[in-house]
Amino acid sequence: QKFYSSGSPFLTSISDGTTQVFYPSGNLAIMTFVDDSEGVCIVLDDVQPSCPIRAFFQSSGIAICYHSNGSTWLHMDPWGAQSLSEDGSKCKKWKWMDHAKKQIPFKPVYLSINKHVGVQVRGRKSVLVTFLASGQQARFKVGSCTKRVFVSQPNDTAPPLCEEDLMLRVSQLNARLALERLRWCVDAQTDAKRWPLNLPPNLVSEGRRLLKL
């Protein structure tokens, strides 16, 4: 665990791969965790009271970033990406394979989420989320990864969690629930039939397990 000079938390992490970065205000800025063997990174804005999600990245290559007004800024998948202006009037599209076949250098894309968080896109496998505030900094590699991530699962004989770890797991569960809602919203935009939001059984069981602690 790391702190700002003021004593407020800057970065916390636990053994299951969950990491949290906080703004100097105390609001959650970045969370990384493993969801069903896939790496996930979520970026939230430092705007009260909602602290909206500004970006999320998956190790499968799926990613989306939002402008401050909520409109889509950047959307990426394993095959290509598109970048849009805040009002949607300008759109730039590209395919990763085109640059590989034609050996054309990819022109990096830089996004300033806010005064503390930035996103650098240098290629399909080279995407960085950077954080800088009050003398503290952090970098997360969030590009497409071909390898799946596996972590050990907690068991009934594990030692009881301390208060900090418990709160971290609750925050992780909230982030995973937000991610499911975000995935549902993205799917709803491309599917005329709006399916009901069904939460994965593992999220439901994790929520019940935490309630018993």
Coordinates of C-alpha atoms in Angstrom, one line a residue, residues 88-197:
G88 CA -19.5 12.7 -33.1
S89 CA -18.9 14.7 -36.3
K90 CA -15.4 13.4 -36.9
C91 CA -14.5 9.7 -36.9
K92 CA -11.2 8.0 -37.6
K93 CA -11.2 4.2 -38.2
W94 CA -8.4 1.8 -38.7
K95 CA -7.7 -1.9 -38.7
W96 CA -4.7 -3.4 -36.9
M97 CA -4.0 -5.9 -39.8
D98 CA -3.6 -3.1 -42.3
H99 CA -0.6 -1.6 -40.5
A100 CA 0.9 -5.1 -40.2
K101 CA 0.4 -6.1 -43.8
K102 CA 1.6 -2.8 -45.3
Q103 CA 4.3 -2.3 -42.7
I104 CA 3.0 1.2 -42.1
P105 CA 4.0 2.7 -38.7
F106 CA 1.0 3.2 -36.5
K107 CA 0.5 6.8 -35.4
P108 CA 0.1 6.8 -31.6
V109 CA -3.2 8.0 -30.2
Y110 CA -3.1 10.0 -26.9
L111 CA -6.2 10.7 -24.8
S112 CA -6.3 13.0 -21.8
I113 CA -9.1 11.6 -19.6
N114 CA -8.6 14.3 -17.1
K115 CA -5.6 16.2 -15.6
H116 CA -4.4 13.1 -13.8
V117 CA -5.2 10.2 -16.2
G118 CA -4.1 9.6 -19.7
V119 CA -4.3 6.8 -22.3
Q120 CA -1.6 6.0 -24.8
V121 CA -2.4 3.7 -27.8
R122 CA 0.7 2.6 -29.7
G123 CA -0.7 -0.6 -31.1
R124 CA -3.1 -3.5 -30.5
K125 CA -0.8 -4.9 -27.8
S126 CA 0.7 -1.7 -26.7
V127 CA -1.9 0.4 -24.7
L128 CA -1.0 2.2 -21.5
V129 CA -3.1 3.9 -18.8
T130 CA -1.0 6.5 -17.0
F131 CA -1.7 8.3 -13.7
L132 CA 0.1 11.2 -12.2
A133 CA -0.9 13.3 -9.1
S134 CA 0.8 15.0 -6.2
G135 CA 4.2 13.4 -6.9
Q136 CA 2.8 9.9 -7.3
Q137 CA 2.6 8.0 -10.6
A138 CA 1.4 4.6 -11.9
R139 CA 1.3 2.9 -15.3
F140 CA -0.8 0.0 -16.4
K141 CA -0.3 -2.1 -19.6
V142 CA -3.8 -2.8 -20.9
G143 CA -3.2 -3.8 -24.5
S144 CA -4.6 -7.0 -26.1
C145 CA -3.0 -10.1 -24.5
T146 CA -3.2 -13.6 -26.0
K147 CA -2.6 -15.4 -22.7
R148 CA -5.4 -16.0 -20.3
V149 CA -4.9 -14.9 -16.6
F150 CA -5.4 -17.5 -13.9
V151 CA -5.5 -16.7 -10.2
S152 CA -6.0 -19.0 -7.2
Q153 CA -9.5 -19.0 -5.8
P154 CA -10.2 -18.4 -2.1
N155 CA -11.2 -21.4 0.0
D156 CA -13.0 -22.0 3.2
T157 CA -9.7 -22.6 5.1
A158 CA -8.2 -19.2 4.1
P159 CA -7.5 -16.8 7.0
P160 CA -10.2 -14.1 7.7
L161 CA -9.8 -10.9 5.7
C162 CA -8.8 -7.7 7.4
E163 CA -11.1 -4.7 7.1
E164 CA -8.9 -3.2 4.3
D165 CA -8.9 -6.4 2.2
L166 CA -12.7 -6.8 2.7
M167 CA -13.4 -3.3 1.5
L168 CA -11.1 -3.9 -1.5
R169 CA -13.1 -7.0 -2.4
V170 CA -16.4 -5.1 -2.0
S171 CA -15.1 -2.4 -4.3
Q172 CA -13.9 -5.0 -6.8
L173 CA -17.4 -6.6 -6.8
N174 CA -19.0 -3.2 -7.4
A175 CA -16.6 -2.6 -10.3
R176 CA -17.4 -6.0 -11.8
L177 CA -21.2 -5.2 -11.5
A178 CA -20.6 -1.9 -13.2
L179 CA -18.7 -3.6 -15.9
E180 CA -21.5 -6.1 -16.5
R181 CA -23.9 -3.1 -16.8
L182 CA -21.5 -1.4 -19.2
R183 CA -21.2 -4.5 -21.4
W184 CA -25.0 -4.8 -21.4
C185 CA -25.3 -1.1 -22.5
V186 CA -22.7 -1.6 -25.3
D187 CA -24.5 -4.7 -26.5
A188 CA -27.9 -3.0 -26.4
Q189 CA -26.5 -0.3 -28.8
T190 CA -25.8 -2.9 -31.5
D191 CA -28.7 -5.3 -30.9
A192 CA -32.3 -4.2 -31.7
K193 CA -33.7 -6.6 -29.2
R194 CA -32.8 -5.4 -25.6
W195 CA -32.1 -8.5 -23.6
P196 CA -32.6 -8.4 -19.8
L197 CA -29.5 -8.0 -17.7

